[in-house]
Amino acid sequence: MAEREDIGRPKNVEEIEAQLIARLKALSTEDLLDVAAATEENILYYRRRYTGEDFDFIFREAKGTVSVLQVKDPTANSATQDDRVTPAETDRASEKSASEQMTLNFAPVDPPGETLSRILSVVLTRNAYTKYVEPVIADMQFEYADALKKGHTRHARWIVIRGHLLIVPGWVYALVGGWLGWIAKHFST
Amino acid sequence: MANPFAAETELFILSMLRDAPGGMYGLELVNNSGGKLKRGTVYVTLGRMEEKGYIKSRTDKHASHPGLPRPRYRIEALGQRALQAAELMGALPAGA
């Protein structure tokens, strides 16, 4: 988890964004430890927590520009209307500016391999899935996040392609092994 | 002379795990193997070794990275004994 930093309690999103961009420019990508998700378009989403439980930010970084997508403020219910900082869960779209409305539509992107993982977890036995397939997908996700943190987006894409190819031997082994085991169990004399 | 208890790849993995008391991830094993282990098949070998009781995997549910948890492998007593037997028989693979 990224280290906590106290940025005080800004009054609006623009102010937050200006402060955060200034702070983020001073950080290296190595500091951005908690990568949430990423898309294929050179866009990196990540989140950092400031002031402990007070704020949880999700950032969007594209082509060197950093913007805040979502700010969760668990204390928003007890704060006054003027003090609130874009609580994502609250539907107050009509009262918000265009940049604030964007935060309401944000949904984190699944890490790569999640769909394949869901499919194979149904197709394969639990034992085969957890032993042969899940670790390969987990490694792919780990390497993918690591490459993005270092800013190597092309390498990250290659990791996803390679990861999907590498899963094939594992699930073929698991599938064939499962069948052979079943045949041996039911037809052996 | 070949060790009847474990294949050469398995002995290589066991020797790496013996030198890592905290255990290793599958990817770490591949990266530190100098090309002897392949990403595509390492988990098949590790799964087989776990079934034999040579190693044990543990998954950290509170991983520091996004996505699925990664299993960490540790050598078991039976694995230590298989490795010792291979050493006595001079059956350890080169580089192990």
PDB file of C-alpha atoms in Angstrom:
ATOM      1  CA  MET A   1       0.000   0.000   0.000  1.00  0.00           C
ATOM      2  CA  ALA A   2       1.236   3.464  -0.805  1.00  0.00           C
ATOM      3  CA  GLU A   3       2.421   5.545   2.088  1.00  0.00           C
ATOM      4  CA  ARG A   4      -0.103   7.894   3.588  1.00  0.00           C
ATOM      5  CA  GLU A   5       0.186  11.570   2.991  1.00  0.00           C
ATOM      6  CA  ASP A   6      -1.880  14.283   4.573  1.00  0.00           C
ATOM      7  CA  ILE A   7      -3.094  16.830   2.048  1.00  0.00           C
ATOM      8  CA  GLY A   8      -5.550  18.513   4.366  1.00  0.00           C
ATOM      9  CA  ARG A   9      -9.196  18.811   3.420  1.00  0.00           C
ATOM     10  CA  PRO A  10      -9.615  20.597   0.075  1.00  0.00           C
ATOM     11  CA  LYS A  11     -12.930  22.289  -0.669  1.00  0.00           C
ATOM     12  CA  ASN A  12     -13.467  21.240  -4.287  1.00  0.00           C
ATOM     13  CA  VAL A  13     -12.287  18.785  -6.882  1.00  0.00           C
ATOM     14  CA  GLU A  14     -10.296  21.318  -8.927  1.00  0.00           C
ATOM     15  CA  GLU A  15      -8.370  22.230  -5.839  1.00  0.00           C
ATOM     16  CA  ILE A  16      -7.765  18.572  -5.039  1.00  0.00           C
ATOM     17  CA  GLU A  17      -6.658  17.887  -8.582  1.00  0.00           C
ATOM     18  CA  ALA A  18      -4.221  20.803  -8.633  1.00  0.00           C
ATOM     19  CA  GLN A  19      -2.712  19.730  -5.337  1.00  0.00           C
ATOM     20  CA  LEU A  20      -2.477  16.107  -6.338  1.00  0.00           C
ATOM     21  CA  ILE A  21      -0.963  16.784  -9.739  1.00  0.00           C
ATOM     22  CA  ALA A  22       1.691  18.919  -8.063  1.00  0.00           C
ATOM     23  CA  ARG A  23       2.402  16.110  -5.616  1.00  0.00           C
ATOM     24  CA  LEU A  24       2.327  13.361  -8.222  1.00  0.00           C
ATOM     25  CA  LYS A  25       4.810  15.167 -10.424  1.00  0.00           C
ATOM     26  CA  ALA A  26       7.248  14.943  -7.552  1.00  0.00           C
ATOM     27  CA  LEU A  27       6.779  11.185  -7.301  1.00  0.00           C
ATOM     28  CA  SER A  28       8.341   8.527  -9.467  1.00  0.00           C
ATOM     29  CA  THR A  29       6.193   5.782 -10.978  1.00  0.00           C
ATOM     30  CA  GLU A  30       7.871   3.426  -8.507  1.00  0.00           C
ATOM     31  CA  ASP A  31       5.969   5.210  -5.756  1.00  0.00           C
ATOM     32  CA  LEU A  32       2.628   4.344  -7.289  1.00  0.00           C
ATOM     33  CA  LEU A  33       2.409   1.012  -5.612  1.00  0.00           C
ATOM     34  CA  ASP A  34      -1.274   0.336  -5.692  1.00  0.00           C
ATOM     35  CA  VAL A  35      -2.271  -0.102  -9.321  1.00  0.00           C
ATOM     36  CA  ALA A  36      -5.990  -0.702  -9.583  1.00  0.00           C
ATOM     37  CA  ALA A  37      -6.464  -1.377 -13.266  1.00  0.00           C
ATOM     38  CA  ALA A  38      -5.435  -0.254 -16.692  1.00  0.00           C
ATOM     39  CA  THR A  39      -6.880  -0.087 -20.174  1.00  0.00           C
ATOM     40  CA  GLU A  40      -5.292  -0.778 -23.526  1.00  0.00           C
ATOM     41  CA  GLU A  41      -5.097   2.903 -24.425  1.00  0.00           C
ATOM     42  CA  ASN A  42      -2.034   3.883 -22.504  1.00  0.00           C
ATOM     43  CA  ILE A  43      -4.220   4.911 -19.609  1.00  0.00           C
ATOM     44  CA  LEU A  44      -3.267   3.987 -16.115  1.00  0.00           C
ATOM     45  CA  TYR A  45      -5.669   3.965 -13.220  1.00  0.00           C
ATOM     46  CA  TYR A  46      -4.349   3.791  -9.746  1.00  0.00           C
ATOM     47  CA  ARG A  47      -5.408   4.733  -6.294  1.00  0.00           C
ATOM     48  CA  ARG A  48      -3.752   6.176  -3.289  1.00  0.00           C
ATOM     49  CA  ARG A  49      -5.085   6.757   0.151  1.00  0.00           C
ATOM     50  CA  TYR A  50      -4.438  10.060   1.810  1.00  0.00           C
ATOM     51  CA  THR A  51      -4.988  10.929   5.434  1.00  0.00           C
ATOM     52  CA  GLY A  52      -5.641   7.332   6.358  1.00  0.00           C
ATOM     53  CA  GLU A  53      -9.349   6.681   6.366  1.00  0.00           C
ATOM     54  CA  ASP A  54     -10.386  10.147   5.267  1.00  0.00           C
ATOM     55  CA  PHE A  55      -9.877  10.043   1.488  1.00  0.00           C
ATOM     56  CA  ASP A  56      -9.412   7.363  -1.098  1.00  0.00           C
ATOM     57  CA  PHE A  57      -8.468   8.690  -4.518  1.00  0.00           C
ATOM     58  CA  ILE A  58      -8.528   6.999  -7.881  1.00  0.00           C
ATOM     59  CA  PHE A  59      -6.390   8.640 -10.528  1.00  0.00           C
ATOM     60  CA  ARG A  60      -6.352   8.454 -14.269  1.00  0.00           C
ATOM     61  CA  GLU A  61      -3.072   9.045 -16.046  1.00  0.00           C
ATOM     62  CA  ALA A  62      -2.982   9.368 -19.831  1.00  0.00           C
ATOM     63  CA  LYS A  63      -0.157  10.747 -21.940  1.00  0.00           C
ATOM     64  CA  GLY A  64       1.458  12.461 -18.992  1.00  0.00           C
ATOM     65  CA  THR A  65      -1.761  14.109 -17.782  1.00  0.00           C
ATOM     66  CA  VAL A  66      -3.041  13.114 -14.382  1.00  0.00           C
ATOM     67  CA  SER A  67      -6.661  13.590 -13.410  1.00  0.00           C
ATOM     68  CA  VAL A  68      -8.790  12.503 -10.500  1.00  0.00           C
ATOM     69  CA  LEU A  69     -11.613  10.161 -11.398  1.00  0.00           C
ATOM     70  CA  GLN A  70     -13.066   9.404  -8.042  1.00  0.00           C
ATOM     71  CA  VAL A  71     -12.723  10.588  -4.524  1.00  0.00           C
ATOM     72  CA  LYS A  72     -14.353   8.596  -1.798  1.00  0.00           C
ATOM     73  CA  ASP A  73     -14.862  10.400   1.428  1.00  0.00           C
ATOM     74  CA  PRO A  74     -16.170   8.089   4.156  1.00  0.00           C
ATOM     75  CA  THR A  75     -16.843  11.080   6.376  1.00  0.00           C
ATOM     76  CA  ALA A  76     -19.031  12.765   3.727  1.00  0.00           C
ATOM     77  CA  ASN A  77     -22.250  11.948   5.567  1.00  0.00           C
ATOM     78  CA  SER A  78     -21.210  13.948   8.577  1.00  0.00           C
ATOM     79  CA  ALA A  79     -19.734  16.832   6.580  1.00  0.00           C
ATOM     80  CA  THR A  80     -21.555  19.912   5.443  1.00  0.00           C
ATOM     81  CA  GLN A  81     -22.580  20.299   1.798  1.00  0.00           C
ATOM     82  CA  ASP A  82     -19.832  22.840   1.097  1.00  0.00           C
ATOM     83  CA  ASP A  83     -17.129  20.655   2.569  1.00  0.00           C
ATOM     84  CA  ARG A  84     -17.980  17.524   0.612  1.00  0.00           C
ATOM     85  CA  VAL A  85     -15.503  16.220  -1.942  1.00  0.00           C
ATOM     86  CA  THR A  86     -17.301  14.271  -4.696  1.00  0.00           C
ATOM     87  CA  PRO A  87     -18.674  11.252  -2.825  1.00  0.00           C
ATOM     88  CA  ALA A  88     -18.987   8.712  -5.642  1.00  0.00           C
ATOM     89  CA  GLU A  89     -21.787   6.736  -4.061  1.00  0.00           C
ATOM     90  CA  THR A  90     -24.132   9.684  -3.767  1.00  0.00           C
ATOM     91  CA  ASP A  91     -26.291  10.440  -6.782  1.00  0.00           C
ATOM     92  CA  ARG A  92     -26.126  14.214  -6.951  1.00  0.00           C
ATOM     93  CA  ALA A  93     -25.253  14.414 -10.631  1.00  0.00           C
ATOM     94  CA  SER A  94     -27.449  17.405 -11.321  1.00  0.00           C
ATOM     95  CA  GLU A  95     -25.580  19.509  -8.781  1.00  0.00           C
ATOM     96  CA  LYS A  96     -22.151  18.680 -10.088  1.00  0.00           C
ATOM     97  CA  SER A  97     -19.877  20.169 -12.687  1.00  0.00           C
ATOM     98  CA  ALA A  98     -18.934  18.128 -15.784  1.00  0.00           C
ATOM     99  CA  SER A  99     -15.621  17.028 -14.296  1.00  0.00           C
ATOM    100  CA  GLU A 100     -17.333  15.908 -11.112  1.00  0.00           C
ATOM    101  CA  GLN A 101     -20.019  13.985 -13.014  1.00  0.00           C
ATOM    102  CA  MET A 102     -17.303  11.938 -14.660  1.00  0.00           C
ATOM    103  CA  THR A 103     -16.510  10.444 -11.288  1.00  0.00           C
ATOM    104  CA  LEU A 104     -19.968   8.892 -11.040  1.00  0.00           C
ATOM    105  CA  ASN A 105     -19.469   6.829 -14.159  1.00  0.00           C
ATOM    106  CA  PHE A 106     -16.102   5.401 -13.267  1.00  0.00           C
ATOM    107  CA  ALA A 107     -15.912   1.645 -12.960  1.00  0.00           C
ATOM    108  CA  PRO A 108     -12.553  -0.062 -12.341  1.00  0.00           C
ATOM    109  CA  VAL A 109     -11.378  -2.223 -15.223  1.00  0.00           C
ATOM    110  CA  ASP A 110     -10.782  -5.901 -14.452  1.00  0.00           C
ATOM    111  CA  PRO A 111      -7.144  -7.010 -14.459  1.00  0.00           C
ATOM    112  CA  PRO A 112      -6.252  -9.010 -17.610  1.00  0.00           C
ATOM    113  CA  GLY A 113      -7.218 -12.678 -17.595  1.00  0.00           C
ATOM    114  CA  GLU A 114     -10.229 -12.267 -15.314  1.00  0.00           C
ATOM    115  CA  THR A 115     -12.721 -13.417 -17.972  1.00  0.00           C
ATOM    116  CA  LEU A 116     -10.624 -16.423 -18.927  1.00  0.00           C
ATOM    117  CA  SER A 117     -10.185 -17.198 -15.248  1.00  0.00           C
ATOM    118  CA  ARG A 118     -13.953 -17.186 -14.703  1.00  0.00           C
ATOM    119  CA  ILE A 119     -14.556 -19.463 -17.706  1.00  0.00           C
ATOM    120  CA  LEU A 120     -11.842 -21.963 -16.788  1.00  0.00           C
ATOM    121  CA  SER A 121     -12.900 -22.040 -13.157  1.00  0.00           C
ATOM    122  CA  VAL A 122     -16.214 -23.465 -14.394  1.00  0.00           C
ATOM    123  CA  VAL A 123     -14.802 -25.787 -17.081  1.00  0.00           C
ATOM    124  CA  LEU A 124     -12.022 -27.334 -14.985  1.00  0.00           C
ATOM    125  CA  THR A 125     -12.125 -29.101 -11.652  1.00  0.00           C
ATOM    126  CA  ARG A 126     -11.320 -26.913  -8.663  1.00  0.00           C
ATOM    127  CA  ASN A 127      -8.073 -28.762  -8.016  1.00  0.00           C
ATOM    128  CA  ALA A 128      -6.906 -28.484 -11.641  1.00  0.00           C
ATOM    129  CA  TYR A 129      -7.876 -24.841 -11.858  1.00  0.00           C
ATOM    130  CA  THR A 130      -6.112 -23.764  -8.656  1.00  0.00           C
ATOM    131  CA  LYS A 131      -2.980 -25.792  -9.378  1.00  0.00           C
ATOM    132  CA  TYR A 132      -2.350 -25.284 -13.074  1.00  0.00           C
ATOM    133  CA  VAL A 133      -4.275 -22.273 -14.333  1.00  0.00           C
ATOM    134  CA  GLU A 134      -4.805 -19.770 -11.538  1.00  0.00           C
ATOM    135  CA  PRO A 135      -1.072 -19.320 -10.767  1.00  0.00           C
ATOM    136  CA  VAL A 136      -0.317 -18.552 -14.427  1.00  0.00           C
ATOM    137  CA  ILE A 137      -3.049 -15.914 -14.549  1.00  0.00           C
ATOM    138  CA  ALA A 138      -1.899 -14.496 -11.208  1.00  0.00           C
ATOM    139  CA  ASP A 139       1.671 -14.217 -12.517  1.00  0.00           C
ATOM    140  CA  MET A 140       0.421 -12.510 -15.654  1.00  0.00           C
ATOM    141  CA  GLN A 141      -1.540  -9.969 -13.621  1.00  0.00           C
ATOM    142  CA  PHE A 142       1.415  -9.364 -11.338  1.00  0.00           C
ATOM    143  CA  GLU A 143       3.830  -8.817 -14.233  1.00  0.00           C
ATOM    144  CA  TYR A 144       1.281  -6.683 -16.064  1.00  0.00           C
ATOM    145  CA  ALA A 145       0.801  -4.354 -13.090  1.00  0.00           C
ATOM    146  CA  ASP A 146       4.552  -4.223 -12.547  1.00  0.00           C
ATOM    147  CA  ALA A 147       5.201  -3.276 -16.181  1.00  0.00           C
ATOM    148  CA  LEU A 148       2.551  -0.541 -16.025  1.00  0.00           C
ATOM    149  CA  LYS A 149       4.015   0.856 -12.842  1.00  0.00           C
ATOM    150  CA  LYS A 150       7.321   1.187 -14.644  1.00  0.00           C
ATOM    151  CA  GLY A 151       5.578   2.839 -17.576  1.00  0.00           C
ATOM    152  CA  HIS A 152       6.283  -0.039 -20.002  1.00  0.00           C
ATOM    153  CA  THR A 153       2.859  -0.176 -21.627  1.00  0.00           C
ATOM    154  CA  ARG A 154       3.948  -2.076 -24.759  1.00  0.00           C
ATOM    155  CA  HIS A 155       5.661  -4.690 -22.628  1.00  0.00           C
ATOM    156  CA  ALA A 156       2.499  -4.883 -20.501  1.00  0.00           C
ATOM    157  CA  ARG A 157       0.451  -5.717 -23.607  1.00  0.00           C
ATOM    158  CA  TRP A 158       2.958  -8.368 -24.607  1.00  0.00           C
ATOM    159  CA  ILE A 159       2.690  -9.889 -21.107  1.00  0.00           C
ATOM    160  CA  VAL A 160      -1.076 -10.231 -21.569  1.00  0.00           C
ATOM    161  CA  ILE A 161      -0.714 -11.952 -24.959  1.00  0.00           C
ATOM    162  CA  ARG A 162       2.027 -14.246 -23.695  1.00  0.00           C
ATOM    163  CA  GLY A 163       0.078 -14.979 -20.504  1.00  0.00           C
ATOM    164  CA  HIS A 164      -2.965 -16.163 -22.454  1.00  0.00           C
ATOM    165  CA  LEU A 165      -0.780 -18.433 -24.585  1.00  0.00           C
ATOM    166  CA  LEU A 166       0.966 -19.844 -21.520  1.00  0.00           C
ATOM    167  CA  ILE A 167      -2.308 -20.816 -19.914  1.00  0.00           C
ATOM    168  CA  VAL A 168      -3.029 -23.306 -22.712  1.00  0.00           C
ATOM    169  CA  PRO A 169      -0.587 -26.084 -21.615  1.00  0.00           C
ATOM    170  CA  GLY A 170      -1.873 -25.854 -18.064  1.00  0.00           C
ATOM    171  CA  TRP A 171      -5.544 -26.236 -18.889  1.00  0.00           C
ATOM    172  CA  VAL A 172      -4.932 -28.895 -21.544  1.00  0.00           C
ATOM    173  CA  TYR A 173      -2.977 -30.881 -18.954  1.00  0.00           C
ATOM    174  CA  ALA A 174      -5.694 -30.295 -16.388  1.00  0.00           C
ATOM    175  CA  LEU A 175      -8.504 -31.239 -18.811  1.00  0.00           C
ATOM    176  CA  VAL A 176      -6.825 -34.349 -20.268  1.00  0.00           C
ATOM    177  CA  GLY A 177      -5.560 -35.408 -16.835  1.00  0.00           C
ATOM    178  CA  GLY A 178      -9.064 -35.040 -15.443  1.00  0.00           C
ATOM    179  CA  TRP A 179     -10.576 -37.172 -18.221  1.00  0.00           C
ATOM    180  CA  LEU A 180      -7.916 -39.854 -17.938  1.00  0.00           C
ATOM    181  CA  GLY A 181      -8.409 -39.966 -14.187  1.00  0.00           C
ATOM    182  CA  TRP A 182     -12.159 -40.289 -14.621  1.00  0.00           C
ATOM    183  CA  ILE A 183     -11.791 -43.064 -17.239  1.00  0.00           C
ATOM    184  CA  ALA A 184      -9.271 -44.925 -15.081  1.00  0.00           C
ATOM    185  CA  LYS A 185     -11.590 -44.687 -12.098  1.00  0.00           C
ATOM    186  CA  HIS A 186     -14.735 -45.873 -13.858  1.00  0.00           C
ATOM    187  CA  PHE A 187     -13.477 -48.379 -16.423  1.00  0.00           C
ATOM    188  CA  SER A 188     -10.505 -50.061 -14.794  1.00  0.00           C
ATOM    189  CA  THR A 189     -11.104 -53.703 -13.938  1.00  0.00           C
TER     190      THR A 189
ATOM    191  CA  MET B   1      22.526 -42.673 -12.311  1.00  0.00           C
ATOM    192  CA  ALA B   2      18.986 -41.358 -12.292  1.00  0.00           C
ATOM    193  CA  ASN B   3      17.163 -40.839  -9.040  1.00  0.00           C
ATOM    194  CA  PRO B   4      14.122 -43.133  -9.009  1.00  0.00           C
ATOM    195  CA  PHE B   5      12.192 -40.790  -6.707  1.00  0.00           C
ATOM    196  CA  ALA B   6      12.271 -37.546  -8.621  1.00  0.00           C
ATOM    197  CA  ALA B   7      12.827 -36.296 -12.159  1.00  0.00           C
ATOM    198  CA  GLU B   8      15.742 -34.019 -12.954  1.00  0.00           C
ATOM    199  CA  THR B   9      13.528 -30.926 -13.160  1.00  0.00           C
ATOM    200  CA  GLU B  10      11.973 -31.774  -9.818  1.00  0.00           C
ATOM    201  CA  LEU B  11      15.389 -32.132  -8.204  1.00  0.00           C
ATOM    202  CA  PHE B  12      16.407 -28.806  -9.656  1.00  0.00           C
ATOM    203  CA  ILE B  13      13.306 -27.151  -8.182  1.00  0.00           C
ATOM    204  CA  LEU B  14      13.867 -28.864  -4.829  1.00  0.00           C
ATOM    205  CA  SER B  15      17.447 -27.601  -4.664  1.00  0.00           C
ATOM    206  CA  MET B  16      16.257 -24.052  -5.374  1.00  0.00           C
ATOM    207  CA  LEU B  17      13.543 -24.264  -2.750  1.00  0.00           C
ATOM    208  CA  ARG B  18      15.978 -25.659  -0.185  1.00  0.00           C
ATOM    209  CA  ASP B  19      18.055 -22.502  -0.537  1.00  0.00           C
ATOM    210  CA  ALA B  20      14.988 -20.300  -0.006  1.00  0.00           C
ATOM    211  CA  PRO B  21      13.609 -20.931   3.490  1.00  0.00           C
ATOM    212  CA  GLY B  22      10.798 -18.412   2.946  1.00  0.00           C
ATOM    213  CA  GLY B  23       9.653 -20.214  -0.187  1.00  0.00           C
ATOM    214  CA  MET B  24       9.475 -18.967  -3.742  1.00  0.00           C
ATOM    215  CA  TYR B  25       6.842 -17.999  -6.274  1.00  0.00           C
ATOM    216  CA  GLY B  26       6.606 -20.008  -9.492  1.00  0.00           C
ATOM    217  CA  LEU B  27       7.737 -17.000 -11.474  1.00  0.00           C
ATOM    218  CA  GLU B  28      10.769 -16.552  -9.208  1.00  0.00           C
ATOM    219  CA  LEU B  29      11.733 -20.168  -9.840  1.00  0.00           C
ATOM    220  CA  VAL B  30      11.520 -19.606 -13.596  1.00  0.00           C
ATOM    221  CA  ASN B  31      13.487 -16.357 -13.477  1.00  0.00           C
ATOM    222  CA  ASN B  32      16.243 -17.832 -11.295  1.00  0.00           C
ATOM    223  CA  SER B  33      16.535 -21.092 -13.213  1.00  0.00           C
ATOM    224  CA  GLY B  34      18.657 -19.727 -16.029  1.00  0.00           C
ATOM    225  CA  GLY B  35      16.246 -21.021 -18.651  1.00  0.00           C
ATOM    226  CA  LYS B  36      15.899 -24.537 -17.241  1.00  0.00           C
ATOM    227  CA  LEU B  37      12.302 -23.987 -16.196  1.00  0.00           C
ATOM    228  CA  LYS B  38       9.609 -22.701 -18.533  1.00  0.00           C
ATOM    229  CA  ARG B  39       6.707 -20.485 -17.582  1.00  0.00           C
ATOM    230  CA  GLY B  40       4.199 -22.665 -19.413  1.00  0.00           C
ATOM    231  CA  THR B  41       5.039 -25.905 -17.661  1.00  0.00           C
ATOM    232  CA  VAL B  42       6.465 -24.941 -14.281  1.00  0.00           C
ATOM    233  CA  TYR B  43       3.077 -25.145 -12.558  1.00  0.00           C
ATOM    234  CA  VAL B  44       2.407 -28.587 -14.001  1.00  0.00           C
ATOM    235  CA  THR B  45       5.711 -29.759 -12.478  1.00  0.00           C
ATOM    236  CA  LEU B  46       5.009 -27.964  -9.202  1.00  0.00           C
ATOM    237  CA  GLY B  47       1.518 -29.492  -9.055  1.00  0.00           C
ATOM    238  CA  ARG B  48       2.958 -32.966  -9.569  1.00  0.00           C
ATOM    239  CA  MET B  49       5.574 -32.368  -6.870  1.00  0.00           C
ATOM    240  CA  GLU B  50       2.897 -31.191  -4.477  1.00  0.00           C
ATOM    241  CA  GLU B  51       0.896 -34.353  -5.118  1.00  0.00           C
ATOM    242  CA  LYS B  52       4.000 -36.377  -4.276  1.00  0.00           C
ATOM    243  CA  GLY B  53       4.369 -34.424  -1.039  1.00  0.00           C
ATOM    244  CA  TYR B  54       7.751 -32.898  -1.905  1.00  0.00           C
ATOM    245  CA  ILE B  55       6.552 -29.340  -1.658  1.00  0.00           C
ATOM    246  CA  LYS B  56       3.638 -27.373  -0.294  1.00  0.00           C
ATOM    247  CA  SER B  57       2.030 -24.235  -1.647  1.00  0.00           C
ATOM    248  CA  ARG B  58       0.544 -21.440   0.374  1.00  0.00           C
ATOM    249  CA  THR B  59      -1.487 -18.622  -1.066  1.00  0.00           C
ATOM    250  CA  ASP B  60      -1.293 -15.215   0.481  1.00  0.00           C
ATOM    251  CA  LYS B  61      -4.810 -13.835   0.447  1.00  0.00           C
ATOM    252  CA  HIS B  62      -3.618 -10.312   1.198  1.00  0.00           C
ATOM    253  CA  ALA B  63      -1.426  -9.806  -1.837  1.00  0.00           C
ATOM    254  CA  SER B  64       0.124  -6.391  -2.407  1.00  0.00           C
ATOM    255  CA  HIS B  65      -0.720  -6.483  -6.117  1.00  0.00           C
ATOM    256  CA  PRO B  66      -4.081  -6.402  -7.892  1.00  0.00           C
ATOM    257  CA  GLY B  67      -5.641  -9.566  -9.290  1.00  0.00           C
ATOM    258  CA  LEU B  68      -5.513 -13.201  -8.213  1.00  0.00           C
ATOM    259  CA  PRO B  69      -3.355 -14.340  -5.271  1.00  0.00           C
ATOM    260  CA  ARG B  70      -0.038 -16.029  -6.148  1.00  0.00           C
ATOM    261  CA  PRO B  71       0.934 -19.309  -4.483  1.00  0.00           C
ATOM    262  CA  ARG B  72       4.294 -19.525  -2.754  1.00  0.00           C
ATOM    263  CA  TYR B  73       6.047 -22.901  -2.699  1.00  0.00           C
ATOM    264  CA  ARG B  74       8.086 -24.388   0.137  1.00  0.00           C
ATOM    265  CA  ILE B  75      10.039 -27.601   0.369  1.00  0.00           C
ATOM    266  CA  GLU B  76       8.640 -30.315   2.652  1.00  0.00           C
ATOM    267  CA  ALA B  77      10.488 -32.966   4.680  1.00  0.00           C
ATOM    268  CA  LEU B  78       9.856 -35.582   1.996  1.00  0.00           C
ATOM    269  CA  GLY B  79      11.335 -33.263  -0.613  1.00  0.00           C
ATOM    270  CA  GLN B  80      14.419 -32.750   1.569  1.00  0.00           C
ATOM    271  CA  ARG B  81      14.847 -36.497   1.796  1.00  0.00           C
ATOM    272  CA  ALA B  82      14.439 -37.002  -1.961  1.00  0.00           C
ATOM    273  CA  LEU B  83      17.067 -34.324  -2.499  1.00  0.00           C
ATOM    274  CA  GLN B  84      19.441 -35.918   0.005  1.00  0.00           C
ATOM    275  CA  ALA B  85      18.948 -39.275  -1.688  1.00  0.00           C
ATOM    276  CA  ALA B  86      19.767 -37.727  -5.050  1.00  0.00           C
ATOM    277  CA  GLU B  87      22.906 -36.136  -3.584  1.00  0.00           C
ATOM    278  CA  LEU B  88      24.030 -39.452  -2.154  1.00  0.00           C
ATOM    279  CA  MET B  89      23.473 -41.134  -5.501  1.00  0.00           C
ATOM    280  CA  GLY B  90      25.218 -38.328  -7.360  1.00  0.00           C
ATOM    281  CA  ALA B  91      22.065 -37.752  -9.360  1.00  0.00           C
ATOM    282  CA  LEU B  92      21.705 -34.018  -8.874  1.00  0.00           C
ATOM    283  CA  PRO B  93      21.382 -32.154 -12.165  1.00  0.00           C
ATOM    284  CA  ALA B  94      24.137 -29.711 -13.161  1.00  0.00           C
ATOM    285  CA  GLY B  95      23.656 -26.287 -11.611  1.00  0.00           C
ATOM    286  CA  ALA B  96      21.483 -27.595  -8.769  1.00  0.00           C
TER     287      ALA B  96
END
